[in-house]
C-alpha positions as semicolon CSV with decimal commas, in nm:
position;residue;x (nm);y (nm);z (nm)
1;X;2,027;1,193;2,501
2;X;2,057;0,810;2,585
3;X;1,791;0,692;2,847
4;X;1,933;0,652;3,174
5;X;1,833;0,304;3,210
6;X;2,038;0,239;2,967
7;X;2,352;0,420;3,050
8;X;2,336;0,304;3,408
9;X;2,332;-0,076;3,262
10;X;2,639;-0,007;3,068
11;X;2,806;0,158;3,350
12;X;2,778;-0,127;3,544
13;X;2,906;-0,365;3,294
14;X;2,549;-0,521;3,253
15;X;2,443;-0,688;2,940
16;X;2,130;-0,533;2,752
17;X;1,957;-0,641;2,458
18;X;1,872;-0,367;2,159
19;X;1,499;-0,422;2,093
20;X;1,283;-0,297;1,774
21;X;0,931;-0,348;1,716
22;X;0,756;-0,455;1,409
23;X;0,374;-0,393;1,337
24;X;0,175;-0,511;1,031
25;X;-0,217;-0,466;0,936
26;X;-0,295;-0,591;0,569
27;X;-0,636;-0,388;0,602
28;X;-0,907;-0,195;0,802
29;X;-1,122;-0,499;0,802
30;X;-0,795;-0,677;1,012
31;X;-0,783;-0,373;1,244
32;X;-1,182;-0,412;1,298
33;X;-1,127;-0,789;1,409
34;X;-0,895;-0,681;1,677
35;X;-0,542;-0,646;1,504
36;X;-0,514;-0,321;1,492
37;X;-0,178;-0,134;1,493
38;X;-0,225;0,066;1,824
39;X;-0,325;-0,289;1,993
40;X;0,019;-0,439;1,846
41;X;0,209;-0,170;1,971
42;X;0,069;-0,147;2,326
43;X;0,146;-0,487;2,351
44;X;0,507;-0,484;2,267
45;X;0,526;-0,177;2,456
46;X;0,395;-0,341;2,778
47;X;0,626;-0,621;2,729
48;X;0,934;-0,365;2,726
49;X;0,824;-0,229;3,035
50;X;0,823;-0,550;3,193
51;X;1,212;-0,655;3,090
52;X;1,428;-0,358;3,163
53;X;1,712;-0,571;3,046
54;X;1,591;-0,456;2,709
55;X;1,667;-0,123;2,525
56;X;1,405;0,023;2,273
57;X;1,577;0,125;1,937
58;X;1,260;0,172;1,700
59;X;0,923;0,083;1,586
60;X;0,861;-0,026;1,203
61;X;0,517;-0,046;1,042
62;X;0,386;-0,171;0,742
63;X;0,003;-0,066;0,691
64;X;-0,170;-0,215;0,430
65;X;0,081;-0,479;0,317
66;X;-0,028;-0,862;0,314
67;X;0,136;-1,151;0,503
68;X;0,186;-1,342;0,178
69;X;0,446;-1,151;0,074
70;X;0,784;-1,053;0,243
71;X;0,832;-0,720;-0,002
72;X;0,733;-0,499;0,246
73;X;0,894;-0,173;0,284
74;X;0,966;-0,149;0,653
75;X;1,007;-0,535;0,696
76;X;1,268;-0,513;0,406
77;X;1,445;-0,221;0,626
78;X;1,464;-0,462;0,927
79;X;1,611;-0,733;0,708
80;X;1,899;-0,516;0,604
81;X;1,954;-0,356;0,945
82;X;1,972;-0,730;1,113
83;X;2,265;-0,805;0,834
84;X;2,442;-0,496;0,968
85;X;2,383;-0,633;1,342
86;X;2,167;-0,320;1,457
87;X;1,957;-0,504;1,694
88;X;1,932;-0,799;1,884
89;X;1,549;-0,832;1,957
90;X;1,268;-0,823;1,732
91;X;0,919;-0,828;1,911
92;X;0,607;-0,881;1,711
93;X;0,253;-0,892;1,845
94;X;0,204;-1,245;1,668
95;X;0,409;-1,426;1,433
96;X;0,201;-1,407;1,174
97;X;0,297;-1,041;1,157
98;X;0,633;-1,139;1,007
99;X;0,432;-1,347;0,722
100;X;0,115;-1,572;0,710
101;X;0,283;-1,762;0,463
102;X;0,457;-2,071;0,652
103;X;0,745;-2,085;0,381
104;X;0,808;-1,714;0,429
105;X;0,795;-1,748;0,801
106;X;1,020;-1,987;0,803
107;X;1,267;-1,812;0,569
108;X;1,216;-1,469;0,747
109;X;1,282;-1,641;1,098
110;X;1,597;-1,820;0,974
111;X;1,738;-1,471;0,798
112;X;1,687;-1,307;1,091
113;X;1,806;-1,573;1,355
114;X;2,136;-1,592;1,132
115;X;2,206;-1,250;1,180
116;X;2,179;-1,272;1,564
117;X;1,809;-1,148;1,590
118;X;1,619;-1,329;1,837
119;X;1,213;-1,286;1,759
120;X;0,962;-1,273;2,081
121;X;0,605;-1,321;1,975
122;X;0,445;-1,101;2,277
123;X;0,095;-1,239;2,283
124;X;0,195;-1,587;2,190
125;X;0,455;-1,640;2,486
126;X;0,712;-1,785;2,274
127;X;1,030;-1,662;2,314
128;X;1,312;-1,940;2,277
129;X;1,517;-2,099;1,980
130;X;1,518;-2,430;2,159
131;X;1,334;-2,745;1,966
132;X;0,976;-2,703;2,124
133;X;0,985;-2,348;2,079
134;X;1,041;-2,393;1,717
135;X;0,792;-2,667;1,696
136;X;0,525;-2,427;1,828
137;X;0,632;-2,143;1,615
138;X;0,563;-2,400;1,294
139;X;0,236;-2,501;1,431
140;X;0,146;-2,174;1,479
141;X;0,275;-2,057;1,088
142;X;0,031;-2,375;0,965
143;X;-0,269;-2,266;1,118
144;X;-0,194;-1,889;1,039
145;X;-0,168;-2,023;0,667
146;X;-0,480;-2,189;0,661
147;X;-0,660;-1,890;0,818
148;X;-0,521;-1,714;0,537
149;X;-0,637;-1,957;0,258
150;X;-1,025;-1,972;0,449
151;X;-1,044;-1,603;0,423
152;X;-0,922;-1,604;0,065
153;X;-1,158;-1,885;0,006
154;X;-1,438;-1,696;0,148
155;X;-1,347;-1,368;-0,043
156;X;-1,358;-1,552;-0,385
157;X;-1,689;-1,713;-0,321
158;X;-1,818;-1,348;-0,238
159;X;-1,665;-1,243;-0,541
160;X;-1,819;-1,543;-0,769
161;X;-2,177;-1,468;-0,597
162;X;-2,177;-1,139;-0,702
163;X;-2,042;-1,209;-1,054
164;X;-2,312;-1,493;-1,122
165;X;-2,541;-1,186;-1,024
166;X;-2,413;-0,936;-1,257
167;X;-2,213;-0,739;-1,015
168;X;-1,899;-0,557;-0,983
169;X;-1,623;-0,777;-0,805
170;X;-1,366;-0,493;-0,674
171;X;-1,068;-0,324;-0,762
172;X;-1,003;0,002;-0,934
173;X;-1,327;0,089;-1,161
174;X;-1,223;0,115;-1,552
175;X;-1,261;0,470;-1,722
176;X;-1,598;0,613;-1,782
177;X;-1,675;0,476;-1,426
178;X;-1,717;0,561;-1,033
179;X;-1,741;0,262;-0,783
180;X;-2,050;0,361;-0,558
181;X;-2,192;0,132;-0,271
182;X;-2,017;-0,162;-0,469
183;X;-2,159;-0,066;-0,778
184;X;-2,037;0,070;-1,124
185;X;-2,168;0,439;-1,187
186;X;-2,092;0,614;-1,498
187;X;-1,864;0,909;-1,460
188;X;-1,986;1,160;-1,704
189;X;-1,700;1,339;-1,788
190;X;-1,492;1,018;-1,815
191;X;-1,763;0,843;-2,058
192;X;-1,690;1,140;-2,259
193;X;-1,371;0,991;-2,333
194;X;-1,479;0,630;-2,421
195;X;-1,744;0,755;-2,655
196;X;-1,487;0,972;-2,825
197;X;-1,250;0,699;-2,825
198;X;-1,527;0,460;-2,980
199;X;-1,629;0,706;-3,246
200;X;-1,313;0,784;-3,365
201;X;-1,238;0,395;-3,400
202;X;-1,543;0,328;-3,599
203;X;-1,383;0,588;-3,808
204;X;-1,090;0,329;-3,882
205;X;-0,836;0,564;-3,722
206;X;-0,561;0,368;-3,571
207;X;-0,497;0,311;-3,193
208;X;-0,198;0,581;-3,247
209;X;-0,397;0,825;-3,421
210;X;-0,683;0,812;-3,153
211;X;-0,419;0,847;-2,870
212;X;-0,280;1,150;-3,035
213;X;-0,630;1,298;-3,085
214;X;-0,767;1,219;-2,747
215;X;-0,460;1,433;-2,580
216;X;-0,517;1,729;-2,845
217;X;-0,859;1,736;-2,682
218;X;-0,728;1,768;-2,365
219;X;-0,840;1,435;-2,234
220;X;-0,641;1,304;-1,932
221;X;-0,621;0,895;-1,827
222;X;-0,618;0,846;-1,474
223;X;-0,271;0,722;-1,413
224;X;-0,063;0,878;-1,684
225;X;-0,005;1,208;-1,844
226;X;-0,168;1,100;-2,180
227;X;-0,304;0,857;-2,386
228;X;-0,092;0,622;-2,563
229;X;-0,172;0,353;-2,830
230;X;-0,167;0,087;-2,564
231;X;-0,358;0,276;-2,351
232;X;-0,596;0,304;-2,612
233;X;-0,622;-0,045;-2,710
234;X;-0,681;-0,151;-2,374
235;X;-0,981;0,103;-2,319
236;X;-1,156;-0,027;-2,602
237;X;-1,114;-0,363;-2,571
238;X;-1,248;-0,337;-2,255
239;X;-1,602;-0,551;-2,229
240;X;-1,763;-0,355;-1,967
241;X;-1,851;-0,090;-2,182
242;X;-2,095;-0,356;-2,326
243;X;-2,247;-0,445;-1,981
244;X;-2,014;-0,727;-1,946
245;X;-1,839;-0,807;-1,594
246;X;-1,524;-1,030;-1,612
247;X;-1,346;-1,197;-1,316
248;X;-1,227;-1,530;-1,480
249;X;-1,522;-1,562;-1,679
250;X;-1,774;-1,304;-1,818
251;X;-2,119;-1,236;-1,762
252;X;-2,387;-0,995;-1,808
253;X;-2,353;-0,676;-1,584
254;X;-2,591;-0,463;-1,373
255;X;-2,444;-0,135;-1,471
256;X;-2,503;0,095;-1,775
257;X;-2,299;0,042;-2,092
258;X;-2,128;0,336;-2,218
259;X;-2,195;0,378;-2,638
């Protein structure tokens, strides 16, 4: 059933604009810094409520996706639908929800505008396509990119300090370990896979033969149906089992080795 407001406008011959909402957070920490999905959605819905000429169509969300790329599922749908002229207005909480890289922000903005889409930042009070609004958008894009790079530098510095202390720098822990309290802790069941592979390799077995034996023994890798020669090669070459951590450079770790 069509909203009564939209029907009344159509019957009266009044022009109305089809509007969609785009929401994005790259991480939980971003939500905690006051950029949560709920806050963004509330601000966009409030804007819609105050602009009866807008006809709400749909909300798109990208949770856990970086603003450093445009390859985000929901945003790609937006770009596709803009080419199909399915809407006229794109509402965002801030322009950096589109992208935090200035080049990508400009690319996305110009693509949408070329498809007749008008972008509105509800919190930054910029909703024009005139020269002044475009200049303000570019300035916001520059500061957004600067903020992104500062945060990245701080994160890298933190990982470097952790590496220097022999700590775990994050990411998926290797087979044989779990990550607990930002430390590598031996996973007893998986450690047996590592030790078995090590013993077989000491017996001069090829990677293919080791993979076959591990599969025959019922061992399973985390993200595959079975072990492959390449997977065994990667496992046995990982220096973490010799108590070494690596993040660009290698350092002696504080975790227990697997032998």
